[in-house]
């Protein structure tokens, strides 16, 4: 009798343990940002990433090359003594180099801290010191700004200028590292760092708030989930056939997740670099067959004026996103409405032709 009771008891315990341990094993890995760029490199290796640059030329790369160079950025950061959890700052436009930094920083376990260059110098100093940034990647456009604030940046150890050797300044009070030299010195044999999916991967600070700017910390998990959500048809509707051009800066809420979502879906990504003027943006839209853009209303107001002045068309552009705060100025709202109507007319003409 006792034997049977013991067997029954053991059977019950075993069943409970089995119930506790029954977990799914399919794709059992954490949601990490570097998986997005690996996915793009594997499944959409030759899909283009096109970028205007501060130096002038238009650069064509692709998702595989972006991934490979991002690995070298990660490897270089580790060589500079950076470790998981360290904040690595960027002061940069939407360019292919900034994109490589994004994925490279997250890929070595760091936190990509995008700083808004339009803030006052005192705010930039406060933000960098509050975040305790250790490295600053920055574009040539911001050399004078960085030289001005550098004496007050208490934690930044390395200043990396996002350019090649030919465009490095001859005289600077800062000890500058050349980005292209840094990348070229790496062999790319680097394994992405596995961190907890709840670990931070990005940091942005607010602007236009009372008091000092406030830091908003993004986790790997939140960025990956945001990319999935943004790609859905009822949101941005991105796919491998999309040619997307975010006018929203990468330092503004992660460019609304477009650089992540584009990698996830294999979309062609077009980046305008330092350019915000309507003629340059219009030419880029037409030349690169952009069919989806994202911008705040002020960008489209200037684009509307350009189109009305020149009578030009918008190429293959089919969709746009406004993401506007409710306008108090009726004339601005009316102008946006006119722009929307013009885009709708263009779409109708496009449908007739194609």
C-alpha positions in Angstrom: 0.0 0.0 0.0 2.7 2.4 1.0 4.6 1.6 -2.2 1.7 2.4 -4.4 1.2 5.7 -2.5 4.8 6.7 -3.0 4.5 5.9 -6.7 1.3 7.9 -7.0 3.0 10.8 -5.2 6.0 10.7 -7.4 3.8 10.6 -10.4 2.0 13.7 -9.2 5.2 15.6 -8.5 6.6 14.6 -11.9 3.4 15.8 -13.6 3.6 19.2 -11.8 7.3 19.6 -12.7 6.5 18.7 -16.3 3.7 21.3 -16.4 6.0 23.9 -15.0 8.7 23.2 -17.6 6.5 22.9 -20.7 7.8 25.9 -22.7 7.8 26.5 -26.4 11.1 26.1 -28.2 10.3 27.8 -31.5 12.5 30.9 -32.2 13.4 31.1 -28.5 15.7 34.1 -28.6 15.4 37.7 -27.2 14.2 40.6 -29.3 17.5 42.4 -29.9 18.1 45.3 -32.4 21.0 43.6 -34.1 18.7 40.9 -35.3 16.9 43.4 -37.5 20.1 44.3 -39.4 21.1 40.6 -39.6 17.7 39.8 -41.1 18.1 42.6 -43.7 21.6 41.5 -44.6 20.6 37.8 -45.0 17.3 38.3 -46.8 17.7 41.6 -48.6 21.5 42.0 -48.9 21.4 44.1 -52.1 18.5 46.3 -51.3 19.8 49.8 -51.4 20.4 52.4 -48.7 21.0 55.7 -50.5 22.4 58.7 -48.6 23.2 62.3 -49.3 26.3 63.3 -47.3 27.7 66.3 -45.6 30.8 66.2 -47.9 28.5 66.4 -51.0 28.4 63.1 -52.9 25.4 60.7 -52.9 26.5 57.4 -51.5 24.9 54.1 -52.4 25.3 51.1 -50.1 23.0 48.2 -49.2 21.8 46.4 -46.1 24.6 43.8 -46.2 27.3 46.5 -46.3 25.5 48.5 -43.6 25.5 45.3 -41.4 29.2 44.6 -42.1 30.3 48.1 -41.4 28.1 48.2 -38.3 30.0 45.2 -37.0 33.2 47.1 -37.4 31.8 50.1 -35.5 30.9 47.7 -32.7 34.4 46.1 -32.8 36.0 49.5 -32.8 34.0 50.7 -29.8 35.0 47.6 -27.8 38.6 48.3 -28.8 38.2 51.8 -27.4 37.2 50.3 -24.1 33.5 50.6 -24.3 31.3 48.0 -22.6 27.6 47.0 -22.6 25.5 49.7 -21.0 27.8 52.6 -21.9 26.1 55.6 -23.5 27.6 56.4 -27.0 26.3 59.7 -28.3 25.7 60.8 -31.9 25.3 64.4 -33.2 24.5 63.7 -36.8 22.1 63.9 -39.7 20.3 61.1 -41.4 23.2 59.4 -43.3 24.5 55.9 -43.9 27.3 56.5 -41.4 24.8 57.5 -38.7 22.8 54.3 -39.5 26.0 52.2 -39.1 26.6 53.8 -35.8 23.1 53.1 -34.6 23.4 49.4 -35.2 27.0 49.1 -34.2 26.4 50.8 -30.8 23.4 48.6 -30.0 25.2 45.6 -31.4 28.1 45.8 -28.8 25.5 46.3 -26.0 25.9 50.1 -25.8 23.1 52.7 -25.7 22.8 54.9 -28.8 22.2 58.4 -27.5 21.0 60.6 -30.4 21.5 64.3 -29.5 19.4 67.0 -31.2 21.9 69.5 -32.7 19.1 72.2 -32.8 19.1 72.5 -29.0 20.9 75.4 -27.2 24.5 74.7 -26.3 23.7 74.6 -22.6 21.1 72.0 -23.2 23.5 69.8 -25.3 26.1 70.0 -22.5 23.5 69.2 -19.9 22.2 66.2 -21.9 25.6 64.7 -22.6 26.7 65.1 -19.0 23.5 63.8 -17.6 23.7 60.7 -19.8 27.4 60.3 -19.0 28.2 59.7 -22.7 31.7 58.3 -23.2 32.1 58.6 -27.0 30.6 61.2 -29.4 30.2 60.5 -33.1 29.4 63.7 -35.0 29.1 65.2 -38.5 31.4 67.8 -40.0 28.5 70.2 -39.9 28.8 70.3 -36.1 32.6 70.6 -35.8 32.4 74.2 -34.5 29.5 73.3 -32.1 31.4 70.4 -30.7 34.6 72.4 -30.3 32.6 75.1 -28.5 31.0 72.7 -25.9 33.8 70.2 -25.6 35.5 71.9 -22.5 32.2 71.4 -20.6 31.6 67.8 -21.6 32.7 66.0 -18.4 32.5 62.3 -19.4 33.2 62.1 -23.2 36.6 60.4 -23.8 36.6 60.1 -27.6 35.4 62.4 -30.3 34.9 60.6 -33.7 34.3 62.8 -36.7 32.0 61.0 -39.2 34.0 61.6 -42.3 37.0 60.3 -44.3 40.7 61.2 -44.0 40.5 63.7 -46.9 37.9 65.8 -45.0 39.5 65.8 -41.6 40.2 69.3 -40.4 43.9 70.4 -40.3 43.6 72.3 -37.1 41.3 71.5 -34.2 41.7 71.9 -30.5 40.2 68.4 -30.1 42.0 65.1 -30.5 39.7 63.8 -33.2 39.4 60.2 -34.5 38.5 59.7 -38.2 35.5 57.5 -38.6 36.6 55.9 -41.9 40.0 55.2 -40.4 38.4 53.6 -37.4 36.2 51.4 -39.5 39.0 50.4 -41.9 41.2 49.3 -39.0 38.7 46.5 -38.0 38.5 43.1 -39.6 34.8 42.7 -38.8 35.2 39.4 -37.0 32.9 40.4 -34.2 30.0 38.6 -32.6 27.1 40.7 -31.6 26.7 41.0 -27.9 23.8 39.1 -26.3 22.1 41.2 -23.7 18.7 40.9 -22.1 16.0 42.2 -24.4 14.9 44.7 -21.7 18.4 46.2 -21.7 18.6 49.8 -23.1 19.5 50.3 -26.7 18.6 53.9 -27.4 18.3 57.2 -25.5 16.6 60.4 -26.6 16.1 63.6 -24.6 13.0 65.7 -24.9 13.0 69.3 -26.1 10.5 72.1 -25.5 9.6 71.0 -22.0 9.8 72.9 -18.7 13.1 72.7 -16.9 15.9 70.6 -18.2 15.4 68.0 -21.1 14.1 64.7 -19.9 15.7 61.4 -21.0 13.6 58.7 -22.6 15.2 55.2 -22.6 14.4 52.7 -25.3 15.0 49.0 -24.8 15.9 46.5 -27.5 12.5 44.9 -27.0 10.6 48.2 -27.4 12.5 49.1 -30.5 12.0 45.7 -32.2 8.3 45.7 -31.3 8.0 49.3 -32.5 9.5 48.2 -35.9 7.0 45.4 -36.2 4.1 47.7 -35.4 5.3 50.5 -37.7 5.6 48.0 -40.6 2.0 46.9 -40.4 -0.4 47.9 -43.2 -2.5 50.1 -40.9 0.6 52.1 -39.8 3.3 52.6 -42.4 2.7 49.5 -44.5 6.3 48.9 -45.4 7.5 46.0 -47.5 10.5 44.9 -49.6 8.9 46.8 -52.5 8.7 50.1 -50.5 11.2 53.0 -51.2 10.9 55.0 -48.0 12.5 58.4 -47.2 12.1 59.7 -43.6 12.5 63.5 -43.4 12.2 63.1 -39.6 15.7 63.1 -38.1 17.1 60.1 -36.4 17.6 62.2 -33.3 13.8 62.8 -33.3 12.1 59.8 -31.7 14.3 57.4 -33.7 13.0 58.8 -37.0 9.7 57.3 -36.0 11.3 53.8 -36.1 11.8 53.9 -39.9 15.5 52.9 -39.9 14.5 49.8 -37.9 11.3 49.0 -39.8 13.1 49.4 -43.1 15.7 46.8 -42.1 12.9 44.5 -40.8 11.0 44.6 -44.1 13.9 45.0 -46.5 12.7 48.4 -47.8 14.9 50.6 -49.8 16.0 53.4 -47.4 16.7 56.9 -48.7 18.4 59.4 -46.4 18.7 63.2 -47.1 21.7 63.9 -45.0 22.0 67.6 -44.0 19.5 68.8 -46.6 16.1 70.2 -45.7 15.4 72.5 -48.6 12.5 71.6 -50.9 14.4 71.5 -54.2 17.0 69.0 -52.9 14.4 66.8 -51.3 12.2 66.9 -54.3 15.0 65.8 -56.6 15.9 63.0 -54.3 12.2 61.8 -54.2 12.1 61.8 -58.0 15.5 60.4 -58.7 15.3 57.5 -56.2 11.6 56.6 -57.0 10.6 57.3 -53.4 7.0 56.2 -52.9 6.6 56.8 -49.1 7.8 59.7 -47.0 7.4 60.9 -43.5 7.7 64.5 -42.4 6.3 67.2 -40.2 4.0 69.8 -41.8 6.7 72.5 -42.2 8.6 70.3 -44.7 5.5 69.8 -46.8 4.6 73.5 -46.6 7.9 74.3 -48.3 7.4 71.4 -50.7 4.0 72.7 -51.6 5.5 76.1 -52.4 8.2 74.5 -54.6 5.6 72.4 -56.5 3.3 75.4 -57.1 6.3 77.5 -58.3 7.8 75.0 -60.6 4.8 72.9 -61.7 6.9 69.8 -61.1 5.5 66.4 -60.1 6.5 64.0 -57.2 7.7 61.1 -59.3 6.3 57.8 -57.9 5.4 59.2 -54.5 2.2 57.5 -53.4 1.9 58.1 -49.7 3.0 60.6 -47.0 2.5 60.9 -43.3 1.8 64.2 -41.5 2.1 63.3 -37.8 1.1 66.9 -37.0 0.1 68.4 -33.8 -3.3 70.1 -34.2 -2.7 73.4 -36.0 -3.9 76.6 -34.4 -3.0 78.6 -37.5 -5.9 78.0 -40.0 -3.7 79.2 -42.9 -1.1 76.5 -42.2 -3.8 73.9 -41.9 -5.3 75.0 -45.2 -1.9 74.8 -46.9 -1.4 71.3 -45.6 -4.8 70.4 -46.9 -3.9 71.8 -50.3 -0.7 69.8 -50.3 -2.6 66.6 -49.5 -5.0 67.3 -52.3 -2.1 67.9 -54.7 -0.6 64.6 -53.7 -3.9 62.9 -54.2 -4.2 64.4 -57.7 -0.7 63.2 -58.4 -1.5 59.7 -57.2 -4.5 59.6 -59.5 -2.3 60.7 -62.5 0.3 58.1 -61.5 -2.4 55.3 -61.5 -3.5 56.3 -65.0 0.1 56.2 -66.3 1.0 52.9 -64.7 
